[in-house]
mmCIF file of C-alpha atoms in Angstrom:
data_model
loop_
_atom_site.group_PDB
_atom_site.id
_atom_site.type_symbol
_atom_site.label_atom_id
_atom_site.label_comp_id
_atom_site.label_asym_id
_atom_site.label_seq_id
_atom_site.Cartn_x
_atom_site.Cartn_y
_atom_site.Cartn_z
ATOM 1 C CA MET A 1 32.215 4.560 12.259
ATOM 2 C CA PHE A 2 28.773 5.768 13.271
ATOM 3 C CA LEU A 3 26.761 5.251 16.446
ATOM 4 C CA CYS A 4 23.078 4.445 16.055
ATOM 5 C CA LYS A 5 20.487 2.949 18.404
ATOM 6 C CA ASN A 6 19.082 0.219 16.177
ATOM 7 C CA ASN A 7 20.427 -2.718 14.250
ATOM 8 C CA ASN A 8 18.314 -2.063 11.163
ATOM 9 C CA LYS A 9 19.581 0.801 9.031
ATOM 10 C CA PHE A 10 19.146 2.499 5.688
ATOM 11 C CA LEU A 11 21.634 4.820 4.051
ATOM 12 C CA ILE A 12 20.181 8.021 2.628
ATOM 13 C CA ASN A 13 22.159 10.942 1.262
ATOM 14 C CA ASN A 14 25.347 9.589 2.871
ATOM 15 C CA ASN A 15 23.913 9.586 6.400
ATOM 16 C CA ILE A 16 22.993 6.754 8.748
ATOM 17 C CA TYR A 17 19.548 6.867 10.308
ATOM 18 C CA CYS A 18 17.840 4.549 12.776
ATOM 19 C CA LEU A 19 14.776 2.864 11.380
ATOM 20 C CA PHE A 20 12.093 2.089 13.924
ATOM 21 C CA ILE A 21 8.385 2.442 14.375
ATOM 22 C CA ARG A 22 6.121 3.818 17.058
ATOM 23 C CA ASN A 23 3.772 1.539 18.891
ATOM 24 C CA PHE A 24 0.317 2.360 17.594
ATOM 25 C CA SER A 25 -2.237 1.355 20.178
ATOM 26 C CA LYS A 26 -5.334 2.529 18.333
ATOM 27 C CA LYS A 27 -6.053 0.034 15.561
ATOM 28 C CA ILE A 28 -9.420 -0.562 13.916
ATOM 29 C CA LYS A 29 -11.207 -3.727 14.875
ATOM 30 C CA LYS A 30 -10.643 -6.519 12.413
ATOM 31 C CA ASN A 31 -9.799 -10.200 12.231
ATOM 32 C CA GLU A 32 -8.438 -10.736 8.763
ATOM 33 C CA ASN A 33 -6.515 -13.885 7.974
ATOM 34 C CA LYS A 34 -2.879 -12.893 7.689
ATOM 35 C CA ASP A 35 -2.061 -15.614 5.248
ATOM 36 C CA GLU A 36 -4.348 -17.390 2.827
ATOM 37 C CA SER A 37 -2.342 -19.365 0.315
ATOM 38 C CA ILE A 38 0.492 -19.621 -2.135
ATOM 39 C CA ILE A 39 -0.863 -19.898 -5.653
ATOM 40 C CA SER A 40 1.335 -20.770 -8.603
ATOM 41 C CA ASN A 41 -0.608 -22.411 -11.396
ATOM 42 C CA SER A 42 -3.296 -22.181 -14.153
ATOM 43 C CA GLY A 43 -3.917 -19.566 -16.851
ATOM 44 C CA SER A 44 -1.993 -18.492 -19.953
ATOM 45 C CA GLY A 45 0.542 -15.771 -20.696
ATOM 46 C CA ASN A 46 -0.242 -12.741 -22.806
ATOM 47 C CA GLY A 47 2.981 -10.720 -22.908
ATOM 48 C CA PRO A 48 4.061 -7.733 -20.813
ATOM 49 C CA TYR A 49 1.425 -6.028 -18.670
ATOM 50 C CA VAL A 50 -1.585 -7.784 -20.251
ATOM 51 C CA THR A 51 -4.124 -9.381 -17.923
ATOM 52 C CA LYS A 52 -6.488 -11.477 -19.988
ATOM 53 C CA GLU A 53 -8.943 -12.429 -17.249
ATOM 54 C CA TYR A 54 -9.907 -8.855 -16.396
ATOM 55 C CA ASP A 55 -11.781 -7.830 -19.538
ATOM 56 C CA SER A 56 -12.595 -4.258 -18.458
ATOM 57 C CA TYR A 57 -8.965 -3.486 -17.695
ATOM 58 C CA LYS A 58 -6.833 -5.555 -20.043
ATOM 59 C CA ILE A 59 -3.759 -3.378 -20.032
ATOM 60 C CA HIS A 60 -2.288 -2.987 -16.567
ATOM 61 C CA LYS A 61 -0.147 0.125 -16.211
ATOM 62 C CA PRO A 62 2.291 -0.101 -13.306
ATOM 63 C CA VAL A 63 3.459 3.331 -12.199
ATOM 64 C CA PHE A 64 7.191 4.161 -12.291
ATOM 65 C CA ILE A 65 8.002 0.807 -13.911
ATOM 66 C CA LYS A 66 11.105 2.203 -15.649
ATOM 67 C CA GLU A 67 12.461 3.752 -12.449
ATOM 68 C CA VAL A 68 11.612 0.675 -10.378
ATOM 69 C CA LEU A 69 13.582 -1.602 -12.698
ATOM 70 C CA GLU A 70 16.530 0.794 -12.809
ATOM 71 C CA ILE A 71 16.718 0.920 -8.998
ATOM 72 C CA LEU A 72 16.114 -2.787 -8.364
ATOM 73 C CA ASP A 73 18.414 -3.818 -11.224
ATOM 74 C CA PRO A 74 17.195 -7.461 -11.079
ATOM 75 C CA LYS A 75 19.913 -10.108 -11.303
ATOM 76 C CA PRO A 76 19.849 -13.902 -11.824
ATOM 77 C CA ASN A 77 18.942 -16.000 -8.773
ATOM 78 C CA ASN A 78 18.029 -12.933 -6.704
ATOM 79 C CA VAL A 79 14.693 -12.820 -4.889
ATOM 80 C CA TYR A 80 12.543 -9.661 -4.827
ATOM 81 C CA ILE A 81 9.354 -8.860 -2.953
ATOM 82 C CA ASP A 82 6.429 -7.094 -4.580
ATOM 83 C CA ALA A 83 4.549 -6.184 -1.406
ATOM 84 C CA THR A 84 1.487 -4.888 -3.292
ATOM 85 C CA PHE A 85 0.882 -7.316 -6.156
ATOM 86 C CA GLY A 86 -2.424 -5.977 -7.522
ATOM 87 C CA LEU A 87 -2.692 -7.057 -11.152
ATOM 88 C CA GLY A 88 0.979 -7.934 -11.224
ATOM 89 C CA GLY A 89 2.407 -5.173 -13.401
ATOM 90 C CA HIS A 90 5.512 -4.557 -11.331
ATOM 91 C CA SER A 91 6.075 -8.269 -10.731
ATOM 92 C CA ARG A 92 5.878 -8.957 -14.447
ATOM 93 C CA GLY A 93 8.278 -6.135 -15.183
ATOM 94 C CA ILE A 94 10.837 -7.546 -12.722
ATOM 95 C CA LEU A 95 10.509 -11.081 -14.071
ATOM 96 C CA GLU A 96 10.707 -9.909 -17.691
ATOM 97 C CA SER A 97 13.817 -7.829 -17.063
ATOM 98 C CA CYS A 98 15.826 -10.807 -15.770
ATOM 99 C CA LYS A 99 15.023 -14.329 -16.914
ATOM 100 C CA ASP A 100 16.421 -16.084 -13.839
ATOM 101 C CA CYS A 101 15.266 -13.920 -10.909
ATOM 102 C CA TYR A 102 12.355 -14.643 -8.571
ATOM 103 C CA VAL A 103 9.463 -12.600 -7.147
ATOM 104 C CA ILE A 104 7.447 -13.206 -3.997
ATOM 105 C CA ALA A 105 4.250 -11.166 -4.295
ATOM 106 C CA PHE A 106 1.888 -10.225 -1.471
ATOM 107 C CA ASP A 107 -1.689 -8.978 -1.636
ATOM 108 C CA ARG A 108 -4.531 -9.077 0.877
ATOM 109 C CA ASP A 109 -7.182 -8.989 -1.876
ATOM 110 C CA PRO A 110 -7.820 -12.661 -2.764
ATOM 111 C CA ASN A 111 -9.610 -11.655 -5.972
ATOM 112 C CA VAL A 112 -6.417 -10.502 -7.692
ATOM 113 C CA PHE A 113 -4.964 -14.021 -7.724
ATOM 114 C CA GLU A 114 -7.896 -15.263 -9.786
ATOM 115 C CA LEU A 115 -7.407 -12.384 -12.204
ATOM 116 C CA THR A 116 -3.708 -13.066 -12.728
ATOM 117 C CA LYS A 117 -3.597 -16.804 -13.377
ATOM 118 C CA ASP A 118 -1.783 -16.137 -16.644
ATOM 119 C CA LEU A 119 1.220 -14.685 -14.799
ATOM 120 C CA ARG A 120 1.595 -17.670 -12.531
ATOM 121 C CA THR A 121 1.465 -20.052 -15.483
ATOM 122 C CA GLN A 122 3.878 -17.986 -17.546
ATOM 123 C CA TYR A 123 6.512 -17.636 -14.834
ATOM 124 C CA LYS A 124 5.815 -20.883 -12.960
ATOM 125 C CA ASP A 125 7.986 -21.242 -9.845
ATOM 126 C CA ARG A 126 9.649 -17.866 -10.444
ATOM 127 C CA LEU A 127 6.515 -16.148 -9.135
ATOM 128 C CA ILE A 128 5.128 -17.048 -5.708
ATOM 129 C CA THR A 129 1.960 -15.244 -4.612
ATOM 130 C CA ILE A 130 0.890 -15.063 -0.975
ATOM 131 C CA GLY A 131 -2.490 -13.882 0.279
ATOM 132 C CA SER A 132 -1.445 -11.663 3.165
ATOM 133 C CA ARG A 133 -1.191 -8.102 4.361
ATOM 134 C CA PHE A 134 2.267 -6.673 3.744
ATOM 135 C CA SER A 135 2.341 -5.720 7.412
ATOM 136 C CA SER A 136 2.601 -9.477 8.075
ATOM 137 C CA MET A 137 5.259 -10.329 5.497
ATOM 138 C CA LYS A 138 7.731 -11.723 7.994
ATOM 139 C CA SER A 139 5.348 -14.241 9.553
ATOM 140 C CA ALA A 140 3.881 -15.129 6.147
ATOM 141 C CA LEU A 141 7.336 -15.972 4.806
ATOM 142 C CA LYS A 142 7.985 -18.116 7.860
ATOM 143 C CA ASP A 143 4.665 -19.925 7.479
ATOM 144 C CA HIS A 144 5.684 -20.899 3.944
ATOM 145 C CA ASN A 145 9.260 -21.864 4.842
ATOM 146 C CA LEU A 146 10.689 -18.890 2.960
ATOM 147 C CA GLU A 147 12.115 -16.968 5.917
ATOM 148 C CA ASN A 148 15.748 -17.868 5.144
ATOM 149 C CA LEU A 149 15.769 -16.441 1.636
ATOM 150 C CA LYS A 150 18.017 -13.476 0.913
ATOM 151 C CA ILE A 151 15.743 -10.636 -0.223
ATOM 152 C CA SER A 152 17.445 -8.337 -2.737
ATOM 153 C CA GLY A 153 14.761 -5.650 -2.959
ATOM 154 C CA ILE A 154 11.284 -4.764 -1.707
ATOM 155 C CA LEU A 155 8.683 -2.630 -3.505
ATOM 156 C CA PHE A 156 5.571 -1.003 -2.042
ATOM 157 C CA ASP A 157 2.940 0.627 -4.259
ATOM 158 C CA TYR A 158 0.314 2.157 -1.962
ATOM 159 C CA GLY A 159 -2.167 3.051 -4.699
ATOM 160 C CA VAL A 160 -5.576 1.404 -4.923
ATOM 161 C CA SER A 161 -5.558 -0.812 -8.003
ATOM 162 C CA SER A 162 -7.545 0.206 -11.048
ATOM 163 C CA TYR A 163 -9.329 -3.133 -10.843
ATOM 164 C CA GLN A 164 -10.659 -2.245 -7.388
ATOM 165 C CA ILE A 165 -11.643 1.284 -8.382
ATOM 166 C CA ASP A 166 -13.334 0.217 -11.615
ATOM 167 C CA THR A 167 -15.299 -2.693 -10.125
ATOM 168 C CA ALA A 168 -18.639 -1.350 -8.889
ATOM 169 C CA GLU A 169 -19.185 -4.238 -6.460
ATOM 170 C CA ARG A 170 -16.102 -3.226 -4.464
ATOM 171 C CA GLY A 171 -17.593 0.151 -3.521
ATOM 172 C CA PHE A 172 -14.412 2.219 -3.927
ATOM 173 C CA SER A 173 -15.672 4.642 -6.583
ATOM 174 C CA PHE A 174 -18.085 7.550 -6.218
ATOM 175 C CA LYS A 175 -18.848 7.678 -9.959
ATOM 176 C CA LYS A 176 -22.529 7.269 -10.783
ATOM 177 C CA GLU A 177 -21.851 4.633 -13.434
ATOM 178 C CA LEU A 178 -19.986 2.583 -10.803
ATOM 179 C CA GLU A 179 -22.670 2.594 -8.114
ATOM 180 C CA GLY A 180 -22.274 -0.314 -5.733
ATOM 181 C CA PRO A 181 -22.458 -1.357 -2.099
ATOM 182 C CA LEU A 182 -20.566 0.921 0.292
ATOM 183 C CA ASP A 183 -17.900 -1.687 1.037
ATOM 184 C CA MET A 184 -14.282 -0.532 0.431
ATOM 185 C CA ARG A 185 -12.652 -3.548 2.110
ATOM 186 C CA MET A 186 -9.448 -4.625 0.374
ATOM 187 C CA ASN A 187 -10.388 -8.177 1.320
ATOM 188 C CA ASN A 188 -14.122 -8.195 0.708
ATOM 189 C CA LYS A 189 -14.293 -11.878 1.624
ATOM 190 C CA ASN A 190 -13.415 -11.135 5.230
ATOM 191 C CA THR A 191 -16.875 -10.822 6.747
ATOM 192 C CA SER A 192 -15.527 -10.011 10.223
ATOM 193 C CA GLN A 193 -14.017 -6.721 9.031
ATOM 194 C CA LEU A 194 -16.048 -3.515 9.156
ATOM 195 C CA SER A 195 -17.155 -2.136 5.807
ATOM 196 C CA ALA A 196 -17.556 1.551 4.994
ATOM 197 C CA ALA A 197 -21.327 1.105 5.371
ATOM 198 C CA ASP A 198 -20.846 -0.320 8.880
ATOM 199 C CA ILE A 199 -18.861 2.756 9.856
ATOM 200 C CA VAL A 200 -21.246 5.297 8.325
ATOM 201 C CA ASN A 201 -24.281 3.648 9.904
ATOM 202 C CA THR A 202 -22.943 2.935 13.405
ATOM 203 C CA PHE A 203 -20.200 5.409 14.339
ATOM 204 C CA SER A 204 -20.963 8.514 16.372
ATOM 205 C CA GLU A 205 -21.018 11.972 14.848
ATOM 206 C CA GLN A 206 -17.702 12.879 16.468
ATOM 207 C CA GLU A 207 -16.061 9.652 15.294
ATOM 208 C CA LEU A 208 -17.178 10.326 11.736
ATOM 209 C CA ARG A 209 -15.906 13.883 11.926
ATOM 210 C CA ASP A 210 -12.534 12.652 13.151
ATOM 211 C CA ILE A 211 -12.245 10.202 10.276
ATOM 212 C CA PHE A 212 -13.228 12.790 7.657
ATOM 213 C CA TYR A 213 -10.901 15.408 9.077
ATOM 214 C CA HIS A 214 -7.798 13.397 9.950
ATOM 215 C CA LEU A 215 -7.814 10.952 7.027
ATOM 216 C CA GLY A 216 -9.656 12.972 4.386
ATOM 217 C CA GLU A 217 -8.277 16.380 5.366
ATOM 218 C CA GLU A 218 -11.818 17.661 4.911
ATOM 219 C CA LYS A 219 -12.855 20.936 6.570
ATOM 220 C CA HIS A 220 -16.645 20.619 6.316
ATOM 221 C CA THR A 221 -16.940 17.605 8.563
ATOM 222 C CA ARG A 222 -19.664 18.889 10.882
ATOM 223 C CA LYS A 223 -22.276 19.360 8.153
ATOM 224 C CA ILE A 224 -21.640 15.978 6.571
ATOM 225 C CA ALA A 225 -21.491 13.967 9.796
ATOM 226 C CA HIS A 226 -24.591 15.756 11.111
ATOM 227 C CA GLU A 227 -26.530 14.956 7.931
ATOM 228 C CA ILE A 228 -25.552 11.291 8.187
ATOM 229 C CA LEU A 229 -26.798 11.191 11.797
ATOM 230 C CA ARG A 230 -30.002 13.008 10.807
ATOM 231 C CA LYS A 231 -30.793 10.364 8.186
ATOM 232 C CA ARG A 232 -30.046 7.591 10.648
ATOM 233 C CA ALA A 233 -32.439 9.180 13.152
ATOM 234 C CA PHE A 234 -35.215 8.804 10.566
ATOM 235 C CA GLY A 235 -34.307 5.177 9.947
ATOM 236 C CA GLU A 236 -32.494 5.790 6.662
ATOM 237 C CA LYS A 237 -29.400 3.658 6.171
ATOM 238 C CA ILE A 238 -26.588 4.655 3.814
ATOM 239 C CA GLU A 239 -25.664 1.401 2.122
ATOM 240 C CA THR A 240 -24.563 2.341 -1.410
ATOM 241 C CA THR A 241 -21.948 4.654 -2.865
ATOM 242 C CA SER A 242 -24.574 6.820 -4.550
ATOM 243 C CA GLN A 243 -26.443 7.315 -1.265
ATOM 244 C CA LEU A 244 -23.294 8.633 0.380
ATOM 245 C CA VAL A 245 -22.623 10.897 -2.599
ATOM 246 C CA LYS A 246 -26.108 12.393 -2.256
ATOM 247 C CA VAL A 247 -25.533 13.102 1.433
ATOM 248 C CA VAL A 248 -22.393 15.087 0.638
ATOM 249 C CA GLU A 249 -24.025 16.875 -2.296
ATOM 250 C CA CYS A 250 -26.862 18.126 -0.117
ATOM 251 C CA CYS A 251 -24.304 19.616 2.306
ATOM 252 C CA MET A 252 -21.985 21.238 -0.217
ATOM 253 C CA PRO A 253 -22.580 23.565 -3.167
ATOM 254 C CA TYR A 254 -21.407 22.538 -6.638
ATOM 255 C CA PRO A 255 -18.557 22.346 -7.694
ATOM 256 C CA ALA A 256 -17.043 22.156 -4.179
ATOM 257 C CA ALA A 257 -18.962 18.928 -3.575
ATOM 258 C CA SER A 258 -16.816 17.017 -6.069
ATOM 259 C CA LYS A 259 -13.563 17.405 -4.137
ATOM 260 C CA THR A 260 -15.298 16.875 -0.821
ATOM 261 C CA ILE A 261 -16.854 13.622 -2.050
ATOM 262 C CA SER A 262 -13.412 12.422 -3.086
ATOM 263 C CA ARG A 263 -11.975 13.237 0.345
ATOM 264 C CA ILE A 264 -14.853 11.567 2.206
ATOM 265 C CA PHE A 265 -14.496 8.374 0.182
ATOM 266 C CA ARG A 266 -10.724 8.385 0.658
ATOM 267 C CA SER A 267 -11.016 8.827 4.418
ATOM 268 C CA LEU A 268 -13.460 5.929 4.776
ATOM 269 C CA ARG A 269 -11.334 3.649 2.582
ATOM 270 C CA MET A 270 -8.222 4.482 4.593
ATOM 271 C CA TYR A 271 -9.996 3.840 7.897
ATOM 272 C CA VAL A 272 -11.634 0.603 6.783
ATOM 273 C CA ASN A 273 -8.291 -0.830 5.667
ATOM 274 C CA ASP A 274 -6.092 0.876 8.287
ATOM 275 C CA GLU A 275 -3.932 2.064 5.402
ATOM 276 C CA LEU A 276 -1.598 4.322 7.360
ATOM 277 C CA GLY A 277 -1.046 1.676 10.024
ATOM 278 C CA GLU A 278 -0.329 -0.857 7.297
ATOM 279 C CA ILE A 279 2.311 1.423 5.787
ATOM 280 C CA LYS A 280 4.041 1.944 9.141
ATOM 281 C CA TYR A 281 4.089 -1.734 10.042
ATOM 282 C CA GLY A 282 4.945 -2.761 6.484
ATOM 283 C CA LEU A 283 8.075 -0.596 6.512
ATOM 284 C CA ARG A 284 9.133 -2.178 9.766
ATOM 285 C CA GLU A 285 8.621 -5.645 8.261
ATOM 286 C CA ALA A 286 10.752 -4.637 5.275
ATOM 287 C CA ASP A 287 13.451 -3.426 7.658
ATOM 288 C CA ASP A 288 13.615 -6.896 9.221
ATOM 289 C CA ILE A 289 13.508 -8.814 5.935
ATOM 290 C CA LEU A 290 15.663 -6.845 3.506
ATOM 291 C CA SER A 291 19.284 -7.893 2.987
ATOM 292 C CA PRO A 292 22.085 -5.335 3.534
ATOM 293 C CA GLY A 293 22.962 -3.447 0.364
ATOM 294 C CA SER A 294 19.469 -3.917 -1.094
ATOM 295 C CA PRO A 295 16.917 -1.216 -1.997
ATOM 296 C CA LEU A 296 13.522 -0.480 -0.494
ATOM 297 C CA LEU A 297 11.113 1.419 -2.774
ATOM 298 C CA ALA A 298 7.813 3.032 -1.759
ATOM 299 C CA ILE A 299 5.316 4.652 -4.126
ATOM 300 C CA SER A 300 2.850 7.016 -2.424
ATOM 301 C CA PHE A 301 -0.176 8.808 -3.833
ATOM 302 C CA HIS A 302 -0.958 11.511 -1.291
ATOM 303 C CA SER A 303 0.789 13.558 1.350
ATOM 304 C CA MET A 304 -0.108 11.415 4.364
ATOM 305 C CA GLU A 305 1.381 8.287 2.811
ATOM 306 C CA ASP A 306 4.464 10.116 1.603
ATOM 307 C CA ARG A 307 4.974 11.771 4.986
ATOM 308 C CA ILE A 308 5.103 8.388 6.721
ATOM 309 C CA VAL A 309 7.641 7.033 4.232
ATOM 310 C CA LYS A 310 9.765 10.162 4.416
ATOM 311 C CA GLN A 311 9.754 10.228 8.232
ATOM 312 C CA TYR A 312 10.500 6.545 8.460
ATOM 313 C CA LEU A 313 13.494 6.767 6.154
ATOM 314 C CA ASN A 314 14.774 10.040 7.579
ATOM 315 C CA ASN A 315 13.863 9.344 11.203
ATOM 316 C CA ASN A 316 12.170 12.751 11.443
ATOM 317 C CA GLY A 317 10.092 13.461 14.518
ATOM 318 C CA LEU A 318 10.448 9.953 15.953
ATOM 319 C CA LYS A 319 13.908 9.848 17.529
ATOM 320 C CA SER A 320 12.836 10.865 21.024
ATOM 321 C CA ASP A 321 10.365 7.976 21.278
ATOM 322 C CA TYR A 322 13.040 5.487 20.357
ATOM 323 C CA ASP A 323 15.647 6.993 22.671
ATOM 324 C CA THR A 324 13.282 6.715 25.626
ATOM 325 C CA ILE A 325 12.603 3.038 25.040
ATOM 326 C CA ASN A 326 16.063 1.880 24.004
ATOM 327 C CA ASN A 327 18.460 4.264 25.722
ATOM 328 C CA ASN A 328 21.075 1.572 26.394
ATOM 329 C CA ASN A 329 21.094 -0.217 23.041
ATOM 330 C CA VAL A 330 23.956 1.282 21.015
ATOM 331 C CA ILE A 331 25.206 -0.562 17.937
ATOM 332 C CA LYS A 332 28.194 0.419 15.764
ATOM 333 C CA TYR A 333 27.958 0.495 11.987
ATOM 334 C CA GLU A 334 30.409 1.220 9.211
ATOM 335 C CA LEU A 335 29.599 3.498 6.301
ATOM 336 C CA PRO A 336 29.609 1.422 3.076
ATOM 337 C CA LYS A 337 32.211 2.367 0.475
ATOM 338 C CA SER A 338 29.552 3.100 -2.117
ATOM 339 C CA SER A 339 25.849 3.754 -1.879
ATOM 340 C CA LYS A 340 22.786 5.002 -3.673
ATOM 341 C CA HIS A 341 20.766 7.826 -2.186
ATOM 342 C CA THR A 342 17.246 9.012 -2.704
ATOM 343 C CA SER A 343 15.323 12.156 -3.483
ATOM 344 C CA PRO A 344 11.611 12.027 -4.296
ATOM 345 C CA ILE A 345 10.934 11.006 -7.888
ATOM 346 C CA PHE A 346 7.895 12.358 -9.704
ATOM 347 C CA PRO A 347 6.207 11.084 -12.885
ATOM 348 C CA SER A 348 7.798 12.190 -16.147
ATOM 349 C CA ASP A 349 5.753 13.797 -18.910
ATOM 350 C CA GLU A 350 5.985 10.501 -20.779
ATOM 351 C CA GLU A 351 4.606 8.612 -17.773
ATOM 352 C CA LEU A 352 1.744 11.086 -17.321
ATOM 353 C CA GLU A 353 0.757 10.734 -20.964
ATOM 354 C CA TRP A 354 0.925 6.946 -20.820
ATOM 355 C CA ASN A 355 -0.658 6.598 -17.388
ATOM 356 C CA PRO A 356 -2.713 9.649 -16.247
ATOM 357 C CA ARG A 357 -3.489 7.997 -12.898
ATOM 358 C CA SER A 358 0.169 8.400 -11.945
ATOM 359 C CA LYS A 359 -0.264 12.179 -11.629
ATOM 360 C CA SER A 360 -0.036 12.274 -7.816
ATOM 361 C CA ALA A 361 2.514 9.465 -7.440
ATOM 362 C CA ILE A 362 5.815 9.945 -5.573
ATOM 363 C CA LEU A 363 8.598 7.382 -5.449
ATOM 364 C CA ARG A 364 11.086 7.322 -2.566
ATOM 365 C CA TRP A 365 13.785 4.728 -2.099
ATOM 366 C CA ALA A 366 16.765 3.910 0.073
ATOM 367 C CA VAL A 367 19.455 1.257 0.344
ATOM 368 C CA ARG A 368 19.888 -0.782 3.496
ATOM 369 C CA THR A 369 23.399 -0.328 4.858
ATOM 370 C CA GLN A 370 25.954 -3.057 5.417
ATOM 371 C CA ASN A 371 26.268 -4.309 8.967
ATOM 372 C CA LYS A 372 29.660 -4.760 10.555
#
């Protein structure tokens, strides 16, 4: 028997850890609809990982698909959640691997559902797609009368989809050939949410420096933020991706500018979409939803994402906060007779050759323990 101050647990490396989340009071201002629709019709199937409607990216390459299927081990009549649907590569892989299982897929980008009509036609009622943030999975399931389903596995893939990166109008890329509006919103139809351009053109110099430093891990924040404010003082707005690139280039010598540009764009994207907050709240939602004995998988693409997943699963650096709030809530749990444990998984040489964008990916997973 083990003592632990929470009723939601995961088993990792034969140890029981409390899973909980801090209360994050500082959230960016937004009013995005949590839940848009369930879509399950129209289109035509094209075989594994092919997305016909997206001509410039016909072959979708889901990262760690082999490992994901091995860990989930889909079985007939089981229900799995793909918390980050994108172009549906992981969902398709799950549905293809077991002819009688089901997938509930979440994505806050409404555009992806138009691009994946073929999947919904091919798999019919085996694939349910919900327009929602994964940080709101629990309420979204309830809104669609799905809250009583037993969930046998949940997958998070925190990477920005290739569709979003390669579509100039979305404003995610700093490549010259993909110049577009400085947007970066995952849901670009939500007009009440701040875009990257709104932030660059209205935030103070110190606020910009904080974003670049804390989310982009960029050292040369003063020069860049100061140059942005200088242009604003002369009435120059920064409204396109190429305009922001030029600001950074004038502050940094080549070739250092290239990495700095990447970090600046990443920091703005993460702030606009509250990506770290989404990860933290999404893990808590998974904790509430996932059935005992079922795996949770999280694919990260940089150290900040991976650190949150690792700390959440291992309870590192957070225990004191929980103890203070819940010092009288002690629940007993029994160690399951058998369990899977997790160490970080990195892309194989085969994966890197097949999918170069998986280079920085890390997969962590854990199995929720049985309750007594």
